[in-house]
mmCIF file of C-alpha atoms and ligand atoms in Angstrom:
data_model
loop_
_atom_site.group_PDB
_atom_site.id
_atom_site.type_symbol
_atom_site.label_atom_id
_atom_site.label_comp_id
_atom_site.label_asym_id
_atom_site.label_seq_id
_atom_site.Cartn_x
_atom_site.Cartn_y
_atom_site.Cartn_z
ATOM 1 C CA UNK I 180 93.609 74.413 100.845
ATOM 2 C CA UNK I 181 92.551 77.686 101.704
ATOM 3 C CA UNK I 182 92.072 79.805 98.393
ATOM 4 C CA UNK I 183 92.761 83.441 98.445
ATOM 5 C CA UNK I 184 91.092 86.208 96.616
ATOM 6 C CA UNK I 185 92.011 89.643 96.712
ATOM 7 C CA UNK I 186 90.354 92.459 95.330
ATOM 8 C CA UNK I 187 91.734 95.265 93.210
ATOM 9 C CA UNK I 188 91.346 98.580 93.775
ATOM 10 C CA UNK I 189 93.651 99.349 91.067
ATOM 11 C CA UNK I 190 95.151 102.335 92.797
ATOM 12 C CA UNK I 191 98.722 100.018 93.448
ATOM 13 C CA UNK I 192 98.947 97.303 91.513
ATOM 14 C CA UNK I 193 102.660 96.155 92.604
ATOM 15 C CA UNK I 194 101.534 95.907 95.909
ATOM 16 C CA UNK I 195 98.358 94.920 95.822
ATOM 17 C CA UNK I 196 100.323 91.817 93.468
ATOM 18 C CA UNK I 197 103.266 91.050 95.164
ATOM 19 C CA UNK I 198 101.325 88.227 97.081
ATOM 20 C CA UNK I 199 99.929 86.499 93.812
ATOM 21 C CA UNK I 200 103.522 86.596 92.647
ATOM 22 C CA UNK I 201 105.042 85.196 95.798
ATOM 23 C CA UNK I 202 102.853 82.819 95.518
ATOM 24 C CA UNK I 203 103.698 82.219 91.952
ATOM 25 C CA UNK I 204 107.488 81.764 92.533
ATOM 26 C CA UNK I 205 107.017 79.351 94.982
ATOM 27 C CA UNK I 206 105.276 77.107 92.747
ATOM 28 C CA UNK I 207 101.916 77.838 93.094
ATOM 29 C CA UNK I 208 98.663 78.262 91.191
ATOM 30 C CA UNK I 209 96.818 81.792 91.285
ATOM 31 C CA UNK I 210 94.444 82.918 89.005
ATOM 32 C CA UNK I 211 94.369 86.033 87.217
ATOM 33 C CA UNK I 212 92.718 88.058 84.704
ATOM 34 C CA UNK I 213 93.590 88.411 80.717
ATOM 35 C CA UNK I 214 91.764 90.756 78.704
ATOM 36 C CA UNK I 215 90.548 87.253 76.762
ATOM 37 C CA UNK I 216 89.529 85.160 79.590
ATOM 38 C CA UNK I 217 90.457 84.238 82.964
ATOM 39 C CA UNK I 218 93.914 82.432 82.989
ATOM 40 C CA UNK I 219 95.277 79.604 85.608
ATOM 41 C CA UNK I 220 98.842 80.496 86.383
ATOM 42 C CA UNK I 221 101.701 78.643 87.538
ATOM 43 C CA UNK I 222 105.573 79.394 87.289
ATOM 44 C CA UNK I 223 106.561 78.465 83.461
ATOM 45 C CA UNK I 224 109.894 77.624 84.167
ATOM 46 C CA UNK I 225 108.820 74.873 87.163
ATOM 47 C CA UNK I 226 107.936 71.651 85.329
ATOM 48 C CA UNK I 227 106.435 70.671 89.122
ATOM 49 C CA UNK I 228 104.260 73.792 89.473
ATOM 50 C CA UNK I 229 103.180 73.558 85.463
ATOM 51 C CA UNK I 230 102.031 70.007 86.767
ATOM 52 C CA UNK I 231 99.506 70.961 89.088
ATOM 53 C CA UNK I 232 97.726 72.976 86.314
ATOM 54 C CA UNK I 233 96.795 69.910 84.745
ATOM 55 C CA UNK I 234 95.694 68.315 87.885
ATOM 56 C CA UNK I 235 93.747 71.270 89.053
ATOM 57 C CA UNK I 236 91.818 71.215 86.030
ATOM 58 C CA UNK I 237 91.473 68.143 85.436
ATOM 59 C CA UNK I 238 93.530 68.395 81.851
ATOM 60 C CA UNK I 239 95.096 65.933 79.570
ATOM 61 C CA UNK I 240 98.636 66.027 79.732
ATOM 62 C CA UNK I 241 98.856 65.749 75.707
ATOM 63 C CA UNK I 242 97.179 69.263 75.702
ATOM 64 C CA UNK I 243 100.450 71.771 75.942
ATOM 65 C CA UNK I 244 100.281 75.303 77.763
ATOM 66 C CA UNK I 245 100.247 79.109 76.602
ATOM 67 C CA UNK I 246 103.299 81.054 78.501
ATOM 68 C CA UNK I 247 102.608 84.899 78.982
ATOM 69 C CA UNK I 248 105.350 87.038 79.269
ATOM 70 C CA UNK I 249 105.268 90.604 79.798
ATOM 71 C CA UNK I 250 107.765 92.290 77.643
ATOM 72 C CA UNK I 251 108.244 91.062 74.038
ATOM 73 C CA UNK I 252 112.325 90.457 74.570
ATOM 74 C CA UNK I 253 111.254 87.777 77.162
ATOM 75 C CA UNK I 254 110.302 86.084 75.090
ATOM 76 C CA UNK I 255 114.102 85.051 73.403
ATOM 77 C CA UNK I 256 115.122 82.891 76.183
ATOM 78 C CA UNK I 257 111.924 80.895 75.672
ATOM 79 C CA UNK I 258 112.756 80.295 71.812
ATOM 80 C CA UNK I 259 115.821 78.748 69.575
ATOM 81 C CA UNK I 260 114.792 81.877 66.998
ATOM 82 C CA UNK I 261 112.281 83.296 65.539
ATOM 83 C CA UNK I 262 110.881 83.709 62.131
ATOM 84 C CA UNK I 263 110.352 86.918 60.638
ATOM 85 C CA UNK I 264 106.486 86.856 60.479
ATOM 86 C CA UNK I 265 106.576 86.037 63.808
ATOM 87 C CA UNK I 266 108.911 89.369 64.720
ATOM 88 C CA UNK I 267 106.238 91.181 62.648
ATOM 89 C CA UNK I 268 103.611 89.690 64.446
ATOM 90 C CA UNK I 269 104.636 90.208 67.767
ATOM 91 C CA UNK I 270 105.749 93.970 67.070
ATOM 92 C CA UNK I 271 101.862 94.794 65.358
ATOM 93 C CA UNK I 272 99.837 92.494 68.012
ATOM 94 C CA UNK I 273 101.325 92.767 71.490
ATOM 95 C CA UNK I 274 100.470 93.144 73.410
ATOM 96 C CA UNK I 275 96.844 91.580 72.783
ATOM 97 C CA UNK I 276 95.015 88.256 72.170
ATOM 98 C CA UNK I 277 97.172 86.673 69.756
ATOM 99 C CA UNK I 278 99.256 83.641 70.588
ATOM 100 C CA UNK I 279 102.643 82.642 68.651
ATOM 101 C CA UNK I 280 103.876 79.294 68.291
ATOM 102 C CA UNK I 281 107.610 79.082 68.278
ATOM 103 C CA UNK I 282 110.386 77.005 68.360
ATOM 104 C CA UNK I 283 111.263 76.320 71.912
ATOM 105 C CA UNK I 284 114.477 76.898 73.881
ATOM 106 C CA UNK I 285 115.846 74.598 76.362
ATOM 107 C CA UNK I 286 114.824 76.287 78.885
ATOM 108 C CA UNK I 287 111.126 74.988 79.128
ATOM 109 C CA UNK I 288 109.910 72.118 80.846
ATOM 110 C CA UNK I 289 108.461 68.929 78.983
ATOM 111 C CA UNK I 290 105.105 68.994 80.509
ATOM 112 C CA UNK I 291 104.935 73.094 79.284
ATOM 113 C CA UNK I 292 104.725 72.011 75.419
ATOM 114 C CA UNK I 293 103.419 68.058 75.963
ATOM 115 C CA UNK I 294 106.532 66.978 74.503
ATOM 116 C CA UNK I 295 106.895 69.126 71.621
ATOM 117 C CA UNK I 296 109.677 70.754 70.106
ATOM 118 C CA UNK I 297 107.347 74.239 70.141
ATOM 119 C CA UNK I 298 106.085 76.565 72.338
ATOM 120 C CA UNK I 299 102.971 78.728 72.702
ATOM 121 C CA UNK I 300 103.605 82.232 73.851
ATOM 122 C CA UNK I 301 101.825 85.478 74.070
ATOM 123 C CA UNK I 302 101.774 89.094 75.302
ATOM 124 C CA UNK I 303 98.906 90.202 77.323
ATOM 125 C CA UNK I 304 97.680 93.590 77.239
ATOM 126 C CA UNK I 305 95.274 93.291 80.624
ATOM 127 C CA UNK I 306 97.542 95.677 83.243
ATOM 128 C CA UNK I 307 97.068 92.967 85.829
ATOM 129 C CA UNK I 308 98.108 90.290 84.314
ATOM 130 C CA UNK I 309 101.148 92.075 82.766
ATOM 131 C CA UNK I 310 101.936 93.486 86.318
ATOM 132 C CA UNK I 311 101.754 89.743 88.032
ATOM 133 C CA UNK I 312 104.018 88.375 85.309
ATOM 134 C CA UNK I 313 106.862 91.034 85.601
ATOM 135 C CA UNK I 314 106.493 90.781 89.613
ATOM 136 C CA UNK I 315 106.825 87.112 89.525
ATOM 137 C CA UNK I 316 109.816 87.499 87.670
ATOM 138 C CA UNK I 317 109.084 84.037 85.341
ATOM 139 C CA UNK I 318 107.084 83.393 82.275
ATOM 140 C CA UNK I 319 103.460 82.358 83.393
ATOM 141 C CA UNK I 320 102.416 79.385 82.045
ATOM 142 C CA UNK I 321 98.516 79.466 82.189
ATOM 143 C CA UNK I 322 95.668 77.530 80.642
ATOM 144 C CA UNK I 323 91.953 79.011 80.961
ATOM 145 C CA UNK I 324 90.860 78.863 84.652
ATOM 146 C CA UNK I 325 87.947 76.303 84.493
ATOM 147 C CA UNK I 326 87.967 72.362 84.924
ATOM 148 C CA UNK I 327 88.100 71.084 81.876
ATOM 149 C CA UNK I 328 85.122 70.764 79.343
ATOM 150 C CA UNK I 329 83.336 73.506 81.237
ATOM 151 C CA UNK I 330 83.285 77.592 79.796
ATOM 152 C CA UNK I 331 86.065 79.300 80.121
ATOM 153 C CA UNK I 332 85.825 81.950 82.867
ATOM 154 C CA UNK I 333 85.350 85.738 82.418
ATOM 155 C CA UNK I 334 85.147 86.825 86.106
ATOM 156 C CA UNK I 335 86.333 85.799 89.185
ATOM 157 C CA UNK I 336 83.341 84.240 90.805
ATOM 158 C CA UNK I 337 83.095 81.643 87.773
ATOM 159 C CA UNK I 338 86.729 81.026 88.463
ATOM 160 C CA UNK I 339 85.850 80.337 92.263
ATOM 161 C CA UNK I 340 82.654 78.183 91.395
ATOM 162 C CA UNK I 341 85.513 75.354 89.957
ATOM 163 C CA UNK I 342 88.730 76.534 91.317
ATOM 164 C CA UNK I 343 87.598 76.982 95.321
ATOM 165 C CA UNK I 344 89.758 75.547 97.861
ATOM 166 C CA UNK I 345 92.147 73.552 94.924
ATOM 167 C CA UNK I 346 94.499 76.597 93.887
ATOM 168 C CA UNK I 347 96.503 79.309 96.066
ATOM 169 C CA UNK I 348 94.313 82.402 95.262
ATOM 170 C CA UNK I 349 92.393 84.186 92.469
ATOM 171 C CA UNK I 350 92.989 87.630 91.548
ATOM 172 C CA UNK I 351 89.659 89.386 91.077
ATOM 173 C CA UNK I 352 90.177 92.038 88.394
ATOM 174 C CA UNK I 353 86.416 92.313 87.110
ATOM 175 C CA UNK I 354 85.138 91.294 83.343
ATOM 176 C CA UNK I 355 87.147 90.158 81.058
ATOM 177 C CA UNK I 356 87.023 92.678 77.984
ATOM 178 C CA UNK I 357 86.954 90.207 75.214
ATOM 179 C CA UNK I 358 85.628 87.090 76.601
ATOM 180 C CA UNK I 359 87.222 85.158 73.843
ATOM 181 C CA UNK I 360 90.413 83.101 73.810
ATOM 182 C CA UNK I 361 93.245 84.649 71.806
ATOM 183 C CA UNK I 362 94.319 83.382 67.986
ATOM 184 C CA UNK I 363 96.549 80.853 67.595
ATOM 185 C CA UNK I 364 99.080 81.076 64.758
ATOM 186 C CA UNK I 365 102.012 78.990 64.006
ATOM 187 C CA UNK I 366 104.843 80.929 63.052
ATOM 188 C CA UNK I 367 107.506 78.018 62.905
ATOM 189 C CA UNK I 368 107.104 77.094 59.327
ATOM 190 C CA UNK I 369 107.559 79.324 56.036
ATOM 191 C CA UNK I 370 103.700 79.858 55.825
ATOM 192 C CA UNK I 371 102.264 81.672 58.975
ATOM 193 C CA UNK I 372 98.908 79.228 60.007
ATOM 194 C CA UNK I 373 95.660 79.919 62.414
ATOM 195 C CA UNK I 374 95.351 77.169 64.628
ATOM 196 C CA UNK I 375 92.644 78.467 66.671
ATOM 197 C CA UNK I 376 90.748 81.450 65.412
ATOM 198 C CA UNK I 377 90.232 84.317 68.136
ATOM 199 C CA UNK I 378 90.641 87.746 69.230
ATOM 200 C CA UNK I 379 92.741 88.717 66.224
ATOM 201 C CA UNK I 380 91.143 88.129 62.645
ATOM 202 C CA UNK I 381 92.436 86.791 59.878
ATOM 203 C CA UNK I 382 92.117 89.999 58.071
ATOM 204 C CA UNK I 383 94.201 91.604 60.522
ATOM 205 C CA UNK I 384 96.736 89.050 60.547
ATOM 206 C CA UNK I 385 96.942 89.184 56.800
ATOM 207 C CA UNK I 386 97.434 93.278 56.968
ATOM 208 C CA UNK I 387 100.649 92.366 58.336
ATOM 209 C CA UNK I 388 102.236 89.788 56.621
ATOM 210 C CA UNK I 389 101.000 90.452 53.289
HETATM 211 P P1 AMP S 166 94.205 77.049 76.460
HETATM 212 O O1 AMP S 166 95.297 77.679 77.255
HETATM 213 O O2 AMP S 166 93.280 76.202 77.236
HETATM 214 O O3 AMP S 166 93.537 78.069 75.602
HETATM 215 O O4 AMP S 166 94.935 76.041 75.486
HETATM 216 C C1 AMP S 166 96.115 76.369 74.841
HETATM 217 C C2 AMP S 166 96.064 75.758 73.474
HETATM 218 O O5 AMP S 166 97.211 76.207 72.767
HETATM 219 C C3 AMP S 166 96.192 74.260 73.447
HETATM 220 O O6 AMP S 166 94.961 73.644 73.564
HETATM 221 C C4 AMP S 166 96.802 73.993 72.092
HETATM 222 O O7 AMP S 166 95.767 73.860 71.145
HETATM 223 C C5 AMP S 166 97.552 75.274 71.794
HETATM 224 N N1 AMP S 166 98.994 75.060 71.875
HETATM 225 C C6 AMP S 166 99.802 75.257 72.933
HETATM 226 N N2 AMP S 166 101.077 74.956 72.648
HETATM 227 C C7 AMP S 166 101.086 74.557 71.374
HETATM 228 C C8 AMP S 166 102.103 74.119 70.474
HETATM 229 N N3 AMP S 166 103.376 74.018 70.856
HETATM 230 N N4 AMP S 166 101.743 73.790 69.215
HETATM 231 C C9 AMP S 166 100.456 73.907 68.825
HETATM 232 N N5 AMP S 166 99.449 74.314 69.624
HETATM 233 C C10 AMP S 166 99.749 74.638 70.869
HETATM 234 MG MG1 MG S 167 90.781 76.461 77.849
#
């Protein structure tokens, strides 16, 4: 396959996006940038175009996605209910690089959460990828854009170096601003928990919920 790779100029997002997001809600894989690192996106809702992430990248199916969203009521139809830290969190940290696991809805396919009854979901506050995800209409389910085991990717040509001619297109927005992947918490028990430490520090985190 033929990838694609446009260039921003920034001065119209919408429609310098609304082929990434085409291509997105027909079930294919572009990749775009995060102010963390590079993300692979497919549909979040398609269990079939979640499926090629894993093949793209050569990942193991037992390790479940991040869904971006990009507006924080989207992110009710993904969820049975929230806790309250994780209403605080989401109102003090997005958008930004901090990820909350929830409880998930019915909505979301099997091979988005590896079989769990939770779901990873998070805000970004990059203006690209918040424009792609609102165009495309869908949560977007994305992983970091590198084969597995290899660095996660904070510009487009490292994306291209593993991605080339195996996804739709890649979305070249420049340099990440963080370069780091975004904190982890689990929200879905009485105590709020890092899982993987990132963007957003403890301390900060503990500002909020007390
Ligand atoms: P990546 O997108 O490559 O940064 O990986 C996302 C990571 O989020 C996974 O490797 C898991 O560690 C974590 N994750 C995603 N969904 C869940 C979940 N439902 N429960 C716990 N951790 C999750
Ligand atoms: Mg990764």
């Amino acid at each position: 396959m033929q990838t694609k790779l446009w260039r921003l100029t920034n001065k119209n997002l919408p429609e310098e996006l609304a082929e990434a997001a085409e291509l997105i809600k027909a079930g294919q894989l572009v990749a775009f940038p995060t102010e963390t690192v590079y993300g692979l996106g497919a549909n979040g809702l398609d269990g079939e175009a979640c499926k090629k992430i894993f093949a793209a990248k050569g990942r193991p199916v037992d390790n479940p996605l991040i869904l971006h969203i990009s507006k924080i009521e989207e992110i009710y139809p993904l969820t049975s209910g929230l806790t309250d830290h994780a209403k605080k969190l989401a109102a003090a940290f997005w958008p930004g690089p901090m990820t909350l696991i929830v409880h998930k809805s019915a909505l979301i396919p099997e091979v988005v959460t590896a079989g769990l009854d939770t779901v990873a979901v998070r805000m970004p506050s990059n203006k690209v990828a918040n424009t792609l995800i609102a165009l495309s209409g869908c949560p977007i389910a994305a992983p970091s854009a590198n084969k597995s085991g290899r660095p996660s990717p904070t510009r487009a040509e490292d994306v291209l170096a593993d991605m080339d001619g195996n996804i739709a297109g890649v979305i070249d927005g420049g340099a990440c601003d963080i370069g780091v992947e975004s904190t982890i918490v689990d929200t879905t028990e009485k105590v709020a928990t890092i899982l993987r430490p990132g963007g957003i520090t403890l301390e900060m985190l503990q500002k909020v919920l007390g």
